[in-house]
PDB file of C-alpha atoms in Angstrom:
ATOM      1  CA  ALA A   1     -46.176 -13.044  35.061  1.00 59.00           C
ATOM      2  CA  ALA A   2     -47.538 -12.130  31.612  1.00 57.00           C
ATOM      3  CA  ALA A   3     -44.406 -10.177  30.723  1.00 61.00           C
ATOM      4  CA  ALA A   4     -42.215 -13.074  31.876  1.00 68.00           C
ATOM      5  CA  ALA A   5     -44.197 -15.547  29.758  1.00 67.00           C
ATOM      6  CA  ALA A   6     -43.889 -13.291  26.691  1.00 65.00           C
ATOM      7  CA  ALA A   7     -40.151 -12.917  27.287  1.00 70.00           C
ATOM      8  CA  SER A   8     -39.815 -16.696  27.697  1.00 86.00           C
ATOM      9  CA  TYR A   9     -41.556 -17.293  24.349  1.00 85.00           C
ATOM     10  CA  ARG A  10     -39.247 -14.780  22.630  1.00 85.00           C
ATOM     11  CA  GLU A  11     -36.211 -16.330  24.320  1.00 90.00           C
ATOM     12  CA  ARG A  12     -37.227 -19.821  23.191  1.00 91.00           C
ATOM     13  CA  TRP A  13     -37.524 -18.507  19.616  1.00 90.00           C
ATOM     14  CA  GLY A  14     -34.078 -16.970  19.907  1.00 91.00           C
ATOM     15  CA  ARG A  15     -32.587 -20.240  21.171  1.00 91.00           C
ATOM     16  CA  ALA A  16     -34.291 -22.267  18.440  1.00 91.00           C
ATOM     17  CA  ALA A  17     -33.143 -19.842  15.734  1.00 90.00           C
ATOM     18  CA  ALA A  18     -29.580 -19.968  17.086  1.00 92.00           C
ATOM     19  CA  MET A  19     -29.660 -23.773  17.032  1.00 91.00           C
ATOM     20  CA  ILE A  20     -30.844 -23.777  13.414  1.00 92.00           C
ATOM     21  CA  ASP A  21     -28.373 -21.082  12.367  1.00 91.00           C
ATOM     22  CA  GLY A  22     -25.642 -23.131  14.034  1.00 92.00           C
ATOM     23  CA  GLY A  23     -26.477 -26.078  11.799  1.00 91.00           C
ATOM     24  CA  ALA A  24     -28.497 -28.115  14.272  1.00 87.00           C
ATOM     25  CA  VAL A  25     -30.239 -31.165  12.923  1.00 86.00           C
ATOM     26  CA  ASP A  26     -32.340 -33.793  14.616  1.00 90.00           C
ATOM     27  CA  LEU A  27     -34.361 -31.265  16.641  1.00 92.00           C
ATOM     28  CA  ARG A  28     -37.162 -32.706  18.747  1.00 93.00           C
ATOM     29  CA  LEU A  29     -40.708 -31.352  18.897  1.00 93.00           C
ATOM     30  CA  THR A  30     -39.834 -29.956  22.322  1.00 91.00           C
ATOM     31  CA  ASP A  31     -37.081 -27.844  20.717  1.00 92.00           C
ATOM     32  CA  VAL A  32     -39.695 -25.945  18.699  1.00 93.00           C
ATOM     33  CA  PRO A  33     -40.971 -22.886  20.625  1.00 93.00           C
ATOM     34  CA  TRP A  34     -44.677 -23.686  20.421  1.00 94.00           C
ATOM     35  CA  PRO A  35     -46.775 -20.835  21.884  1.00 93.00           C
ATOM     36  CA  VAL A  36     -49.302 -23.273  23.386  1.00 91.00           C
ATOM     37  CA  SER A  37     -49.278 -27.001  24.080  1.00 89.00           C
ATOM     38  CA  ALA A  38     -50.291 -29.636  21.552  1.00 90.00           C
ATOM     39  CA  ARG A  39     -53.216 -30.520  23.823  1.00 91.00           C
ATOM     40  CA  VAL A  40     -54.525 -26.953  23.589  1.00 91.00           C
ATOM     41  CA  LEU A  41     -53.959 -26.823  19.824  1.00 88.00           C
ATOM     42  CA  THR A  42     -55.864 -30.009  19.135  1.00 86.00           C
ATOM     43  CA  GLY A  43     -58.669 -29.309  21.573  1.00 87.00           C
ATOM     44  CA  ASP A  44     -61.629 -26.986  21.270  1.00 90.00           C
ATOM     45  CA  ALA A  45     -60.935 -24.355  18.580  1.00 88.00           C
ATOM     46  CA  VAL A  46     -62.460 -21.503  20.591  1.00 91.00           C
ATOM     47  CA  ALA A  47     -60.348 -22.344  23.636  1.00 92.00           C
ATOM     48  CA  ALA A  48     -57.265 -22.758  21.442  1.00 92.00           C
ATOM     49  CA  LYS A  49     -57.790 -19.327  19.871  1.00 93.00           C
ATOM     50  CA  ARG A  50     -58.296 -17.751  23.285  1.00 92.00           C
ATOM     51  CA  ALA A  51     -55.068 -19.338  24.583  1.00 92.00           C
ATOM     52  CA  LEU A  52     -53.166 -18.327  21.439  1.00 92.00           C
ATOM     53  CA  ARG A  53     -54.430 -14.743  21.602  1.00 92.00           C
ATOM     54  CA  ALA A  54     -53.287 -14.521  25.212  1.00 91.00           C
ATOM     55  CA  ALA A  55     -49.889 -16.065  24.454  1.00 90.00           C
ATOM     56  CA  LEU A  56     -49.147 -14.155  21.259  1.00 91.00           C
ATOM     57  CA  THR A  57     -50.410 -10.676  22.145  1.00 90.00           C
ATOM     58  CA  ARG A  58     -49.204 -10.609  25.754  1.00 85.00           C
ATOM     59  CA  GLY A  59     -47.993  -7.120  26.600  1.00 84.00           C
ATOM     60  CA  ALA A  60     -49.685  -5.404  23.643  1.00 86.00           C
ATOM     61  CA  ALA A  61     -50.608  -1.794  24.356  1.00 87.00           C
ATOM     62  CA  GLY A  62     -53.844  -1.756  22.390  1.00 88.00           C
ATOM     63  CA  ALA A  63     -55.547  -3.162  19.313  1.00 89.00           C
ATOM     64  CA  ALA A  64     -53.028  -1.845  16.782  1.00 91.00           C
ATOM     65  CA  GLU A  65     -50.104  -3.418  18.598  1.00 92.00           C
ATOM     66  CA  SER A  66     -52.043  -6.690  18.974  1.00 92.00           C
ATOM     67  CA  ARG A  67     -52.624  -6.775  15.207  1.00 93.00           C
ATOM     68  CA  LYS A  68     -48.938  -6.087  14.576  1.00 93.00           C
ATOM     69  CA  MET A  69     -47.937  -8.906  16.936  1.00 93.00           C
ATOM     70  CA  LEU A  70     -50.403 -11.294  15.315  1.00 95.00           C
ATOM     71  CA  ARG A  71     -49.102 -10.386  11.846  1.00 94.00           C
ATOM     72  CA  THR A  72     -45.563 -11.214  12.971  1.00 94.00           C
ATOM     73  CA  GLU A  73     -46.766 -14.565  14.341  1.00 94.00           C
ATOM     74  CA  MET A  74     -48.809 -15.239  11.201  1.00 94.00           C
ATOM     75  CA  LEU A  75     -45.625 -14.916   9.143  1.00 94.00           C
ATOM     76  CA  ARG A  76     -43.576 -16.912  11.637  1.00 93.00           C
ATOM     77  CA  TRP A  77     -46.003 -19.849  11.651  1.00 95.00           C
ATOM     78  CA  HIS A  78     -46.790 -19.808   7.927  1.00 96.00           C
ATOM     79  CA  PRO A  79     -46.137 -23.409   6.823  1.00 96.00           C
ATOM     80  CA  ASP A  80     -43.730 -22.406   4.034  1.00 96.00           C
ATOM     81  CA  LYS A  81     -41.766 -20.028   6.278  1.00 94.00           C
ATOM     82  CA  PHE A  82     -41.612 -22.594   9.052  1.00 94.00           C
ATOM     83  CA  ALA A  83     -40.479 -25.311   6.631  1.00 93.00           C
ATOM     84  CA  GLY A  84     -37.807 -22.992   5.286  1.00 92.00           C
ATOM     85  CA  LYS A  85     -36.472 -22.313   8.770  1.00 90.00           C
ATOM     86  CA  PHE A  86     -36.999 -25.644  10.555  1.00 90.00           C
ATOM     87  CA  GLY A  87     -37.752 -28.110   7.757  1.00 83.00           C
ATOM     88  CA  GLY A  88     -34.430 -29.865   7.446  1.00 88.00           C
ATOM     89  CA  ALA A  89     -33.610 -29.619  11.136  1.00 93.00           C
ATOM     90  CA  ILE A  90     -36.480 -31.546  12.721  1.00 94.00           C
ATOM     91  CA  ARG A  91     -35.814 -35.218  13.226  1.00 94.00           C
ATOM     92  CA  GLU A  92     -37.570 -37.380  10.689  1.00 94.00           C
ATOM     93  CA  LYS A  93     -39.909 -39.134  13.118  1.00 95.00           C
ATOM     94  CA  ASP A  94     -41.285 -35.731  14.285  1.00 94.00           C
ATOM     95  CA  VAL A  95     -41.773 -34.058  10.889  1.00 94.00           C
ATOM     96  CA  ALA A  96     -45.385 -35.177  10.387  1.00 95.00           C
ATOM     97  CA  GLU A  97     -46.457 -34.038  13.884  1.00 95.00           C
ATOM     98  CA  ALA A  98     -44.611 -30.723  13.506  1.00 95.00           C
ATOM     99  CA  THR A  99     -46.290 -30.141  10.143  1.00 95.00           C
ATOM    100  CA  THR A 100     -49.721 -30.873  11.613  1.00 95.00           C
ATOM    101  CA  ARG A 101     -49.140 -28.486  14.530  1.00 95.00           C
ATOM    102  CA  VAL A 102     -47.807 -25.738  12.267  1.00 96.00           C
ATOM    103  CA  ASN A 103     -50.806 -26.036   9.941  1.00 96.00           C
ATOM    104  CA  VAL A 104     -53.241 -25.765  12.855  1.00 95.00           C
ATOM    105  CA  LEU A 105     -51.291 -22.864  14.358  1.00 95.00           C
ATOM    106  CA  ALA A 106     -51.131 -21.033  11.032  1.00 96.00           C
ATOM    107  CA  ARG A 107     -54.883 -21.358  10.510  1.00 95.00           C
ATOM    108  CA  LEU A 108     -55.753 -20.213  14.032  1.00 95.00           C
ATOM    109  CA  VAL A 109     -53.331 -17.270  13.993  1.00 95.00           C
ATOM    110  CA  ALA A 110     -54.683 -16.164  10.588  1.00 96.00           C
ATOM    111  CA  GLU A 111     -58.217 -16.277  12.018  1.00 95.00           C
ATOM    112  CA  LEU A 112     -57.117 -14.219  15.034  1.00 94.00           C
ATOM    113  CA  PHE A 113     -55.458 -11.679  12.742  1.00 94.00           C
ATOM    114  CA  LYS A 114     -58.596 -11.359  10.601  1.00 93.00           C
ATOM    115  CA  GLU A 115     -60.739 -10.925  13.714  1.00 91.00           C
ATOM    116  CA  ALA A 116     -58.361  -8.278  15.071  1.00 89.00           C
ATOM    117  CA  ALA A 117     -58.336  -6.431  11.733  1.00 84.00           C
ATOM    118  CA  ALA A 118     -62.144  -6.408  11.655  1.00 84.00           C
ATOM    119  CA  ALA A 119     -62.431  -5.088  15.213  1.00 73.00           C
TER     120      ALA A 119
END
């Protein structure tokens, strides 16, 4: 189940990237491959980090691979990188919510990466 969930997340990123590369505009929030739900993101920070760690490091074969996976996600969810990739494609009414989610995700993933590097 864990491997299938990790593959699904990667597949959703591939589909989203293909949509953007194909010139898609007017993407909905549901078109963005969020690793966890908005409810989890905006809830308790400890629970959100636990859910993110599970979602983003699924299948890692040890601490070094977990750190590598988190670094990749840290770059992916960096607000500037995200804006560069998705910025002009998200429909106007969803931009503020997407920005809020990306900022929360970026902060939590950076915290996870720092914790993993210190371990």
